[in-house]
mmCIF file of C-alpha atoms and ligand atoms in Angstrom:
data_model
loop_
_atom_site.group_PDB
_atom_site.id
_atom_site.type_symbol
_atom_site.label_atom_id
_atom_site.label_comp_id
_atom_site.label_asym_id
_atom_site.label_seq_id
_atom_site.Cartn_x
_atom_site.Cartn_y
_atom_site.Cartn_z
ATOM 1 C CA MET A 12 1.043 -15.250 -27.996
ATOM 2 C CA ILE A 13 -0.373 -13.296 -25.125
ATOM 3 C CA LEU A 14 1.789 -10.431 -24.097
ATOM 4 C CA VAL A 15 0.826 -9.018 -20.016
ATOM 5 C CA THR A 16 2.582 -6.440 -18.260
ATOM 6 C CA GLY A 17 3.522 -5.687 -15.234
ATOM 7 C CA ALA A 18 3.094 -9.793 -14.648
ATOM 8 C CA ASP A 19 5.245 -9.786 -11.743
ATOM 9 C CA GLY A 20 2.911 -8.071 -9.553
ATOM 10 C CA PHE A 21 -0.149 -8.387 -7.605
ATOM 11 C CA ILE A 22 -3.162 -8.244 -10.597
ATOM 12 C CA GLY A 23 -0.416 -9.854 -13.551
ATOM 13 C CA SER A 24 0.206 -12.620 -11.853
ATOM 14 C CA HIS A 25 -3.294 -13.912 -11.284
ATOM 15 C CA LEU A 26 -3.856 -12.901 -14.830
ATOM 16 C CA VAL A 27 -0.967 -15.287 -16.210
ATOM 17 C CA ASP A 28 -2.706 -17.697 -13.523
ATOM 18 C CA LEU A 29 -5.514 -18.061 -15.486
ATOM 19 C CA LEU A 30 -3.673 -17.654 -18.575
ATOM 20 C CA ILE A 31 -1.963 -20.308 -18.087
ATOM 21 C CA ARG A 32 -3.924 -22.996 -16.939
ATOM 22 C CA ASN A 33 -6.318 -22.003 -20.189
ATOM 23 C CA LYS A 34 -3.225 -23.271 -21.683
ATOM 24 C CA LEU A 35 -2.129 -20.413 -23.298
ATOM 25 C CA LYS A 36 0.511 -19.027 -24.861
ATOM 26 C CA VAL A 37 2.017 -15.627 -22.366
ATOM 27 C CA ARG A 38 4.963 -13.376 -22.536
ATOM 28 C CA ALA A 39 4.980 -12.144 -18.828
ATOM 29 C CA LEU A 40 7.298 -8.738 -18.355
ATOM 30 C CA VAL A 41 8.490 -8.650 -15.461
ATOM 31 C CA ASN A 42 10.390 -4.758 -14.466
ATOM 32 C CA TYR A 43 13.917 -5.194 -14.385
ATOM 33 C CA ASN A 44 16.288 -5.173 -11.284
ATOM 34 C CA SER A 45 19.060 -6.443 -10.224
ATOM 35 C CA PHE A 46 18.430 -9.747 -8.061
ATOM 36 C CA ASN A 47 17.077 -11.470 -11.186
ATOM 37 C CA ASN A 48 13.910 -11.342 -9.536
ATOM 38 C CA TYR A 49 10.475 -12.208 -10.931
ATOM 39 C CA GLY A 50 8.237 -11.423 -8.076
ATOM 40 C CA TRP A 51 4.957 -13.304 -7.660
ATOM 41 C CA LEU A 52 6.742 -15.111 -10.472
ATOM 42 C CA GLU A 53 9.335 -15.898 -8.383
ATOM 43 C CA ASP A 54 8.592 -19.796 -8.224
ATOM 44 C CA LYS A 55 9.175 -22.979 -9.676
ATOM 45 C CA LYS A 56 5.988 -23.909 -11.473
ATOM 46 C CA TYR A 57 6.278 -20.268 -13.368
ATOM 47 C CA LEU A 58 9.590 -20.506 -14.066
ATOM 48 C CA LYS A 59 9.451 -23.944 -15.234
ATOM 49 C CA ASN A 60 6.397 -23.719 -17.320
ATOM 50 C CA ASN A 61 5.860 -24.758 -21.136
ATOM 51 C CA PHE A 62 3.125 -21.298 -21.810
ATOM 52 C CA LEU A 63 5.173 -19.456 -19.886
ATOM 53 C CA GLU A 64 8.190 -16.928 -21.678
ATOM 54 C CA ILE A 65 9.280 -14.412 -18.068
ATOM 55 C CA ILE A 66 10.974 -11.999 -19.818
ATOM 56 C CA SER A 67 12.393 -8.873 -17.440
ATOM 57 C CA GLY A 68 13.239 -4.819 -18.719
ATOM 58 C CA ASP A 69 11.668 -1.610 -18.210
ATOM 59 C CA ILE A 70 8.213 0.251 -20.432
ATOM 60 C CA ARG A 71 10.522 3.208 -19.893
ATOM 61 C CA ASP A 72 12.494 2.083 -23.189
ATOM 62 C CA GLN A 73 11.138 2.072 -25.977
ATOM 63 C CA ASN A 74 13.834 -0.142 -27.833
ATOM 64 C CA PHE A 75 12.804 -2.176 -25.180
ATOM 65 C CA CYS A 76 9.527 -2.377 -25.873
ATOM 66 C CA ASN A 77 9.546 -2.765 -29.618
ATOM 67 C CA ASN A 78 11.188 -6.121 -29.274
ATOM 68 C CA LEU A 79 8.905 -7.376 -26.217
ATOM 69 C CA THR A 80 5.769 -6.878 -28.664
ATOM 70 C CA LYS A 81 7.612 -8.909 -31.391
ATOM 71 C CA GLY A 82 5.158 -11.458 -32.111
ATOM 72 C CA ILE A 83 2.012 -10.726 -29.857
ATOM 73 C CA ASN A 84 -1.045 -11.287 -30.774
ATOM 74 C CA LYS A 85 -3.484 -9.458 -27.444
ATOM 75 C CA ILE A 86 -2.023 -7.371 -25.152
ATOM 76 C CA PHE A 87 -2.959 -7.023 -21.199
ATOM 77 C CA HIS A 88 -1.303 -3.648 -19.714
ATOM 78 C CA LEU A 89 -1.047 -3.885 -16.412
ATOM 79 C CA ALA A 90 2.765 -2.375 -15.260
ATOM 80 C CA ALA A 91 2.545 0.616 -13.776
ATOM 81 C CA LEU A 92 3.247 2.613 -10.401
ATOM 82 C CA ILE A 93 0.517 2.515 -8.503
ATOM 83 C CA ALA A 94 1.072 3.186 -4.444
ATOM 84 C CA ILE A 95 -0.973 6.744 -4.390
ATOM 85 C CA PRO A 96 0.997 8.377 -0.598
ATOM 86 C CA HIS A 97 4.391 7.449 -3.203
ATOM 87 C CA SER A 98 2.647 9.710 -5.236
ATOM 88 C CA TYR A 99 3.765 12.462 -3.595
ATOM 89 C CA ILE A 100 7.088 12.216 -3.130
ATOM 90 C CA SER A 101 8.286 11.151 -6.630
ATOM 91 C CA THR A 102 6.034 11.926 -9.014
ATOM 92 C CA GLU A 103 8.265 11.955 -11.968
ATOM 93 C CA SER A 104 8.499 8.358 -11.878
ATOM 94 C CA TYR A 105 4.794 7.941 -12.076
ATOM 95 C CA ILE A 106 4.865 10.109 -15.035
ATOM 96 C CA ASP A 107 7.626 7.753 -16.897
ATOM 97 C CA THR A 108 5.932 5.072 -16.089
ATOM 98 C CA ASN A 109 2.761 5.926 -16.094
ATOM 99 C CA ILE A 110 2.609 8.191 -19.315
ATOM 100 C CA LYS A 111 5.290 7.226 -21.313
ATOM 101 C CA GLY A 112 5.376 3.459 -20.178
ATOM 102 C CA THR A 113 2.428 3.559 -21.976
ATOM 103 C CA TYR A 114 2.919 5.410 -24.798
ATOM 104 C CA ASN A 115 5.645 3.187 -25.781
ATOM 105 C CA ILE A 116 3.998 -0.056 -24.794
ATOM 106 C CA CYS A 117 1.212 0.902 -27.050
ATOM 107 C CA ASN A 118 3.196 2.494 -29.577
ATOM 108 C CA ALA A 119 5.522 -0.069 -29.831
ATOM 109 C CA ALA A 120 1.920 -2.599 -29.909
ATOM 110 C CA MET A 121 0.813 -0.709 -33.146
ATOM 111 C CA LEU A 122 4.751 -1.415 -34.806
ATOM 112 C CA SER A 123 3.964 -4.867 -34.458
ATOM 113 C CA LYS A 124 0.547 -4.794 -35.597
ATOM 114 C CA VAL A 125 -0.769 -6.204 -32.401
ATOM 115 C CA LYS A 126 -4.543 -7.902 -33.102
ATOM 116 C CA LYS A 127 -5.572 -6.454 -29.760
ATOM 117 C CA PHE A 128 -5.134 -4.725 -27.156
ATOM 118 C CA TYR A 129 -6.223 -3.936 -23.075
ATOM 119 C CA HIS A 130 -4.655 -0.637 -21.451
ATOM 120 C CA ILE A 131 -6.213 -1.097 -17.274
ATOM 121 C CA SER A 132 -6.714 1.613 -15.817
ATOM 122 C CA THR A 133 -8.520 2.341 -12.350
ATOM 123 C CA SER A 134 -11.641 3.979 -10.401
ATOM 124 C CA GLU A 135 -8.797 6.289 -8.800
ATOM 125 C CA VAL A 136 -9.450 8.418 -12.349
ATOM 126 C CA TYR A 137 -12.794 9.822 -11.354
ATOM 127 C CA GLY A 138 -11.668 10.649 -7.853
ATOM 128 C CA SER A 139 -14.561 11.147 -5.169
ATOM 129 C CA ALA A 140 -17.357 10.136 -6.261
ATOM 130 C CA GLN A 141 -20.149 13.373 -8.180
ATOM 131 C CA TYR A 142 -23.518 11.078 -8.305
ATOM 132 C CA THR A 143 -23.019 7.482 -7.148
ATOM 133 C CA PRO A 144 -22.374 4.663 -8.769
ATOM 134 C CA ILE A 145 -20.118 5.855 -11.024
ATOM 135 C CA ASP A 146 -20.183 5.386 -14.703
ATOM 136 C CA GLU A 147 -17.860 5.033 -17.440
ATOM 137 C CA SER A 148 -19.203 9.686 -18.237
ATOM 138 C CA HIS A 149 -18.712 10.796 -15.242
ATOM 139 C CA PRO A 150 -15.360 13.556 -14.678
ATOM 140 C CA PHE A 151 -12.408 12.903 -14.079
ATOM 141 C CA GLN A 152 -10.631 14.604 -10.760
ATOM 142 C CA PRO A 153 -7.069 14.098 -10.952
ATOM 143 C CA GLN A 154 -6.696 14.172 -6.926
ATOM 144 C CA SER A 155 -3.780 13.126 -6.267
ATOM 145 C CA PRO A 156 -0.495 12.612 -9.018
ATOM 146 C CA TYR A 157 -0.599 8.607 -9.538
ATOM 147 C CA SER A 158 -4.714 10.101 -10.622
ATOM 148 C CA ALA A 159 -3.355 12.526 -12.942
ATOM 149 C CA THR A 160 -0.665 9.745 -14.922
ATOM 150 C CA LYS A 161 -3.402 7.335 -14.933
ATOM 151 C CA ILE A 162 -5.754 9.678 -16.911
ATOM 152 C CA SER A 163 -3.334 10.650 -19.070
ATOM 153 C CA ALA A 164 -1.883 7.352 -19.532
ATOM 154 C CA ASP A 165 -5.505 5.968 -20.221
ATOM 155 C CA ALA A 166 -5.745 9.341 -22.844
ATOM 156 C CA MET A 167 -2.934 8.116 -24.606
ATOM 157 C CA ALA A 168 -3.403 5.081 -24.661
ATOM 158 C CA LEU A 169 -7.209 5.871 -26.062
ATOM 159 C CA SER A 170 -5.473 8.563 -28.559
ATOM 160 C CA PHE A 171 -3.868 5.193 -30.645
ATOM 161 C CA TYR A 172 -7.106 4.405 -31.638
ATOM 162 C CA TYR A 173 -8.865 7.822 -32.315
ATOM 163 C CA SER A 174 -5.635 8.946 -34.469
ATOM 164 C CA TYR A 175 -4.539 4.701 -35.616
ATOM 165 C CA ASN A 176 -7.503 3.039 -35.558
ATOM 166 C CA PHE A 177 -5.669 1.246 -33.698
ATOM 167 C CA PRO A 178 -7.266 -1.671 -31.354
ATOM 168 C CA ILE A 179 -7.005 -0.760 -27.828
ATOM 169 C CA THR A 180 -10.036 -0.996 -24.572
ATOM 170 C CA VAL A 181 -9.874 0.695 -21.284
ATOM 171 C CA LEU A 182 -10.699 -1.859 -18.481
ATOM 172 C CA ARG A 183 -11.473 0.645 -16.023
ATOM 173 C CA LEU A 184 -10.952 -1.608 -12.024
ATOM 174 C CA PHE A 185 -12.741 -0.458 -9.136
ATOM 175 C CA ASN A 186 -10.379 -1.579 -5.771
ATOM 176 C CA THR A 187 -9.064 -5.252 -6.412
ATOM 177 C CA TYR A 188 -8.454 -7.466 -3.454
ATOM 178 C CA GLY A 189 -6.577 -10.955 -3.101
ATOM 179 C CA PRO A 190 -3.415 -13.469 -2.070
ATOM 180 C CA ARG A 191 -0.854 -11.570 -3.440
ATOM 181 C CA GLN A 192 -1.747 -8.008 -3.191
ATOM 182 C CA SER A 193 1.234 -4.926 -1.800
ATOM 183 C CA ALA A 194 1.112 -3.716 1.921
ATOM 184 C CA ARG A 195 0.168 -1.262 1.759
ATOM 185 C CA ALA A 196 -3.154 -1.381 -0.315
ATOM 186 C CA ILE A 197 -5.727 -1.625 2.967
ATOM 187 C CA ILE A 198 -6.882 -5.061 3.458
ATOM 188 C CA PRO A 199 -3.544 -6.039 3.075
ATOM 189 C CA THR A 200 -2.936 -3.418 6.309
ATOM 190 C CA ILE A 201 -5.772 -4.642 8.161
ATOM 191 C CA ILE A 202 -5.075 -7.565 8.011
ATOM 192 C CA THR A 203 -0.951 -8.035 8.427
ATOM 193 C CA GLN A 204 -1.470 -5.691 11.513
ATOM 194 C CA LEU A 205 -3.893 -8.188 12.661
ATOM 195 C CA LEU A 206 -1.483 -11.246 12.175
ATOM 196 C CA LYS A 207 1.434 -9.704 13.133
ATOM 197 C CA ASN A 208 2.866 -7.541 16.888
ATOM 198 C CA SER A 209 1.692 -5.417 17.060
ATOM 199 C CA LYS A 210 -0.574 -2.741 20.189
ATOM 200 C CA GLY A 211 -3.386 -1.937 17.302
ATOM 201 C CA ILE A 212 -4.532 -1.453 13.674
ATOM 202 C CA SER A 213 -2.664 1.613 12.859
ATOM 203 C CA LEU A 214 -5.166 3.327 9.654
ATOM 204 C CA GLY A 215 -5.995 6.526 7.841
ATOM 205 C CA ASN A 216 -9.875 7.936 7.183
ATOM 206 C CA THR A 217 -11.823 4.741 7.966
ATOM 207 C CA LYS A 218 -15.267 7.081 6.630
ATOM 208 C CA THR A 219 -13.935 6.037 2.840
ATOM 209 C CA ILE A 220 -15.960 3.955 0.876
ATOM 210 C CA ARG A 221 -14.804 1.375 -1.432
ATOM 211 C CA ASP A 222 -16.395 -1.445 -4.419
ATOM 212 C CA PHE A 223 -13.952 -4.375 -3.279
ATOM 213 C CA ASN A 224 -13.729 -7.168 -6.132
ATOM 214 C CA TYR A 225 -12.039 -10.961 -5.479
ATOM 215 C CA VAL A 226 -8.496 -10.660 -7.614
ATOM 216 C CA ASN A 227 -9.668 -13.831 -9.241
ATOM 217 C CA ASP A 228 -13.052 -12.325 -10.363
ATOM 218 C CA GLN A 229 -11.528 -9.037 -11.980
ATOM 219 C CA CYS A 230 -9.035 -11.225 -13.855
ATOM 220 C CA LYS A 231 -11.729 -13.676 -15.354
ATOM 221 C CA ILE A 232 -13.667 -10.085 -16.522
ATOM 222 C CA MET A 233 -10.945 -8.765 -18.187
ATOM 223 C CA TYR A 234 -10.243 -12.081 -19.781
ATOM 224 C CA ASP A 235 -13.857 -12.636 -21.231
ATOM 225 C CA LEU A 236 -13.729 -9.287 -22.503
ATOM 226 C CA SER A 237 -10.330 -9.906 -24.372
ATOM 227 C CA CYS A 238 -12.335 -12.579 -26.257
ATOM 228 C CA LYS A 239 -15.200 -10.225 -26.880
ATOM 229 C CA ARG A 240 -15.629 -8.239 -30.566
ATOM 230 C CA ASP A 241 -16.095 -4.204 -31.469
ATOM 231 C CA LEU A 242 -15.090 -2.784 -28.176
ATOM 232 C CA TYR A 243 -12.209 -0.747 -29.643
ATOM 233 C CA GLY A 244 -11.862 2.713 -27.992
ATOM 234 C CA GLN A 245 -14.485 2.045 -25.792
ATOM 235 C CA THR A 246 -13.710 2.271 -21.674
ATOM 236 C CA ILE A 247 -15.177 -0.093 -19.117
ATOM 237 C CA ASN A 248 -15.821 0.032 -15.433
ATOM 238 C CA ILE A 249 -15.290 -2.996 -14.052
ATOM 239 C CA GLY A 250 -16.928 -3.719 -10.056
ATOM 240 C CA SER A 251 -19.088 -5.317 -8.626
ATOM 241 C CA GLY A 252 -21.923 -2.301 -7.189
ATOM 242 C CA VAL A 253 -21.481 -2.875 -4.304
ATOM 243 C CA GLY A 254 -19.886 -0.153 -1.452
ATOM 244 C CA VAL A 255 -18.693 -0.868 1.852
ATOM 245 C CA SER A 256 -16.773 1.369 4.486
ATOM 246 C CA ILE A 257 -13.884 0.786 6.163
ATOM 247 C CA GLU A 258 -15.374 0.557 9.155
ATOM 248 C CA VAL A 259 -17.039 -1.950 7.697
ATOM 249 C CA LEU A 260 -14.650 -3.689 6.083
ATOM 250 C CA LEU A 261 -12.689 -3.851 9.533
ATOM 251 C CA ASN A 262 -15.529 -5.304 11.608
ATOM 252 C CA LYS A 263 -15.609 -8.045 8.723
ATOM 253 C CA ILE A 264 -12.072 -9.287 8.803
ATOM 254 C CA PHE A 265 -12.273 -9.357 12.368
ATOM 255 C CA GLU A 266 -14.876 -11.630 12.447
ATOM 256 C CA ILE A 267 -13.095 -13.361 9.846
ATOM 257 C CA SER A 268 -10.162 -13.554 11.786
ATOM 258 C CA LYS A 269 -11.829 -14.155 15.602
ATOM 259 C CA LYS A 270 -9.308 -11.074 16.680
ATOM 260 C CA LYS A 271 -9.231 -7.732 17.715
ATOM 261 C CA LYS A 272 -7.186 -4.796 18.310
ATOM 262 C CA LYS A 273 -7.953 -1.661 19.548
ATOM 263 C CA ILE A 274 -7.649 1.439 15.628
ATOM 264 C CA ILE A 275 -4.917 3.723 16.500
ATOM 265 C CA LYS A 276 -5.508 6.607 13.730
ATOM 266 C CA SER A 277 -2.342 7.777 12.082
ATOM 267 C CA LYS A 278 -1.855 11.340 10.799
ATOM 268 C CA GLU A 279 0.929 9.531 8.521
ATOM 269 C CA ARG A 280 -1.751 6.965 6.356
ATOM 270 C CA LEU A 281 -3.661 10.209 6.339
ATOM 271 C CA ARG A 282 -4.036 11.861 2.682
ATOM 272 C CA PRO A 283 -3.984 15.652 2.804
ATOM 273 C CA SER A 284 -8.151 16.621 2.576
ATOM 274 C CA LYS A 285 -8.514 17.139 -1.243
ATOM 275 C CA SER A 286 -6.475 14.153 -1.584
ATOM 276 C CA GLU A 287 -8.732 12.359 -0.148
ATOM 277 C CA VAL A 288 -11.324 10.295 -2.605
ATOM 278 C CA THR A 289 -14.367 9.833 -0.322
ATOM 279 C CA GLU A 290 -16.464 6.710 -2.016
ATOM 280 C CA LEU A 291 -15.969 4.712 -5.177
ATOM 281 C CA ILE A 292 -18.943 2.715 -6.682
ATOM 282 C CA CYS A 293 -19.238 1.651 -9.535
ATOM 283 C CA ASP A 294 -22.116 1.209 -12.125
ATOM 284 C CA ASN A 295 -21.613 -1.702 -13.596
ATOM 285 C CA SER A 296 -24.275 -2.056 -16.146
ATOM 286 C CA LYS A 297 -22.015 -1.619 -18.975
ATOM 287 C CA LEU A 298 -20.115 -4.396 -18.480
ATOM 288 C CA LYS A 299 -23.366 -6.050 -17.354
ATOM 289 C CA THR A 300 -24.411 -5.400 -21.557
ATOM 290 C CA ILE A 301 -20.910 -7.236 -22.867
ATOM 291 C CA ILE A 302 -21.084 -10.135 -19.920
ATOM 292 C CA ASN A 303 -24.257 -12.167 -19.211
ATOM 293 C CA ASN A 304 -23.907 -12.446 -15.651
ATOM 294 C CA PRO A 305 -20.068 -11.275 -14.802
ATOM 295 C CA ARG A 306 -19.679 -12.920 -11.436
ATOM 296 C CA PHE A 307 -18.745 -11.015 -7.965
ATOM 297 C CA ILE A 308 -17.911 -13.367 -5.006
ATOM 298 C CA SER A 309 -19.298 -11.886 -1.768
ATOM 299 C CA LEU A 310 -17.341 -9.740 0.415
ATOM 300 C CA ASP A 311 -16.991 -11.980 2.612
ATOM 301 C CA LYS A 312 -16.023 -15.098 0.902
ATOM 302 C CA GLY A 313 -13.320 -13.310 -0.530
ATOM 303 C CA LEU A 314 -11.867 -11.613 2.585
ATOM 304 C CA ASN A 315 -12.049 -15.508 4.296
ATOM 305 C CA LYS A 316 -9.503 -16.664 1.181
ATOM 306 C CA THR A 317 -7.340 -13.570 1.517
ATOM 307 C CA PHE A 318 -7.457 -13.751 4.795
ATOM 308 C CA ASN A 319 -6.562 -17.742 4.824
ATOM 309 C CA TRP A 320 -3.750 -16.760 2.054
ATOM 310 C CA PHE A 321 -2.696 -14.504 4.624
ATOM 311 C CA LYS A 322 -1.822 -16.299 7.770
ATOM 312 C CA GLN A 323 0.581 -19.075 5.899
ATOM 313 C CA TYR A 324 3.705 -18.301 7.201
ATOM 314 C CA GLU A 325 6.085 -17.919 4.366
ATOM 315 C CA ASN A 326 3.055 -15.427 3.069
ATOM 316 C CA ILE A 327 3.060 -12.870 5.639
ATOM 317 C CA ARG A 328 6.789 -13.152 6.118
ATOM 318 C CA LYS A 329 7.205 -11.462 2.936
ATOM 319 C CA TYR A 330 5.529 -8.445 4.269
ATOM 320 C CA LYS A 331 6.822 -5.559 5.978
ATOM 321 C CA TYR A 332 6.334 -1.705 6.681
ATOM 322 C CA ASN A 333 7.230 1.186 5.959
ATOM 323 C CA LYS A 334 5.365 4.862 6.489
ATOM 324 C CA TYR A 335 3.976 5.185 3.263
ATOM 325 C CA ASN A 336 2.277 1.544 3.725
ATOM 326 C CA THR A 337 -1.465 3.634 3.814
HETATM 327 N N1 LIG B 420 -4.791 -2.428 -7.469
HETATM 328 C C1 LIG B 420 -6.090 -2.589 -7.333
HETATM 329 O O1 LIG B 420 -6.971 -2.282 -6.562
HETATM 330 C C2 LIG B 420 -6.056 -1.591 -8.656
HETATM 331 C C3 LIG B 420 -7.416 -1.287 -9.395
HETATM 332 C C4 LIG B 420 -7.434 -0.507 -10.133
HETATM 333 C C5 LIG B 420 -6.741 -0.846 -10.703
HETATM 334 N N2 LIG B 420 -5.530 -0.817 -10.825
HETATM 335 C C6 LIG B 420 -4.036 -1.224 -12.201
HETATM 336 O O2 LIG B 420 -4.230 -2.345 -12.382
HETATM 337 C C7 LIG B 420 -2.684 -2.077 -12.801
HETATM 338 C C8 LIG B 420 -2.017 -3.389 -11.800
HETATM 339 O O3 LIG B 420 -2.202 -3.066 -10.100
HETATM 340 P P1 LIG B 420 -1.241 -3.661 -9.157
HETATM 341 O O4 LIG B 420 -2.732 -3.885 -8.012
HETATM 342 O O5 LIG B 420 -1.383 -5.631 -9.550
HETATM 343 O O6 LIG B 420 -0.086 -3.396 -8.662
HETATM 344 P P2 LIG B 420 1.404 -4.109 -8.316
HETATM 345 O O7 LIG B 420 2.295 -2.637 -7.987
HETATM 346 O O8 LIG B 420 0.818 -5.256 -7.921
HETATM 347 O O9 LIG B 420 1.242 -4.308 -9.887
HETATM 348 C C9 LIG B 420 1.975 -3.396 -11.171
HETATM 349 C C10 LIG B 420 3.464 -3.224 -11.769
HETATM 350 O O10 LIG B 420 4.174 -3.107 -12.681
HETATM 351 C C11 LIG B 420 5.312 -3.219 -12.640
HETATM 352 N N3 LIG B 420 5.986 -2.322 -13.072
HETATM 353 C C12 LIG B 420 6.257 -0.786 -12.169
HETATM 354 N N4 LIG B 420 7.211 -0.219 -13.713
HETATM 355 C C13 LIG B 420 7.543 -0.573 -14.315
HETATM 356 C C14 LIG B 420 8.117 -0.747 -15.322
HETATM 357 N N5 LIG B 420 8.868 0.649 -15.307
HETATM 358 N N6 LIG B 420 8.759 -1.368 -16.054
HETATM 359 C C15 LIG B 420 8.054 -2.479 -16.243
HETATM 360 N N7 LIG B 420 6.586 -3.336 -15.403
HETATM 361 C C16 LIG B 420 7.407 -1.966 -14.491
HETATM 362 C C17 LIG B 420 6.271 -3.503 -11.173
HETATM 363 O O11 LIG B 420 7.019 -4.208 -11.205
HETATM 364 C C18 LIG B 420 4.562 -4.347 -10.264
HETATM 365 O O12 LIG B 420 5.183 -5.858 -10.500
HETATM 366 C C19 LIG B 420 -2.032 -0.907 -12.871
HETATM 367 O O13 LIG B 420 -2.068 -0.831 -13.937
HETATM 368 C C20 LIG B 420 -3.039 -0.614 -12.059
HETATM 369 O O14 LIG B 420 -2.986 0.649 -11.594
HETATM 370 C C21 LIG B 420 -5.391 -1.399 -9.374
#
């Protein structure tokens, strides 16, 4: 059985889709809440699926993690707090979830003799590119508390490989987008403001450059990597290698939507200047030595799919804003 943590979230729920589509037995961890809400798994197709067992709990609890990992062969660990703006004002919760939570899951996995463990990291650990594209040897720069906790979480996970020979691999995703992504992220921010009754589109820095990857491609690559042997103790970047500025991204979305609104520069959406990560483009050479021709659909194609998903009333209705939606 495969355990996916963060299965109620954006990437985790798409990974669950891929695994159950392939008729693999999955235990999905959703974050406990008093509403008994399963996030993106809150749907009949998941609640009544024979391949899926949904468990609600919290990775900050070691005892809970010990029980969660019993009978598991493979783990994809995605559960994390990920919003950078929120990490400035609620840092301890990031430390508890991202660092301590990762330690708890690794520890539990080792006790349960799990055979393969994939820890999901982020390109944010690299900070603004010192050279580009960014390979796995690029130095870490903790430009936000989020980044600092993910750097620590990656190190904690890898320490289980070095200390106990536990079979851990770090998969480092570059920016991921698609249906179900939080309104906080740049593509949903633009699309939802375009579709809702706002006068303009409120944005922070539009000069930054990112490597945007469609979520289904990222999940397929993560799964394909998990079927390979001998990747233990390694870190692998996952990204297309194509960099696009927010300005270019905006124009692409205007074209696809056939709508245009003025841009409102919002101070609340700007990161403190030294915290702003200016450019993240993936050097995926290592990935390509492991997987022949990994699929990365074009940004235009992915944006089209994403826009069409958000356009459906039921989906856009779920999105609301606060000042940290940057
Ligand atoms: N979205 C991106 O562009 C991106 C890029 C690189 C890496 N990542 C990484 O991918 C992973 C998933 O990110 P996402 O975009 O799907 O974010 P997300 O916020 O949609 O998903 C994270 C999930 O973790 C769960 N979670 C948080 N705290 C928890 C706790 N204490 N116990 C149990 N569950 C808890 C949340 O309920 C949430 O559903 C993260 O580890 C993130 O760092 C994301």
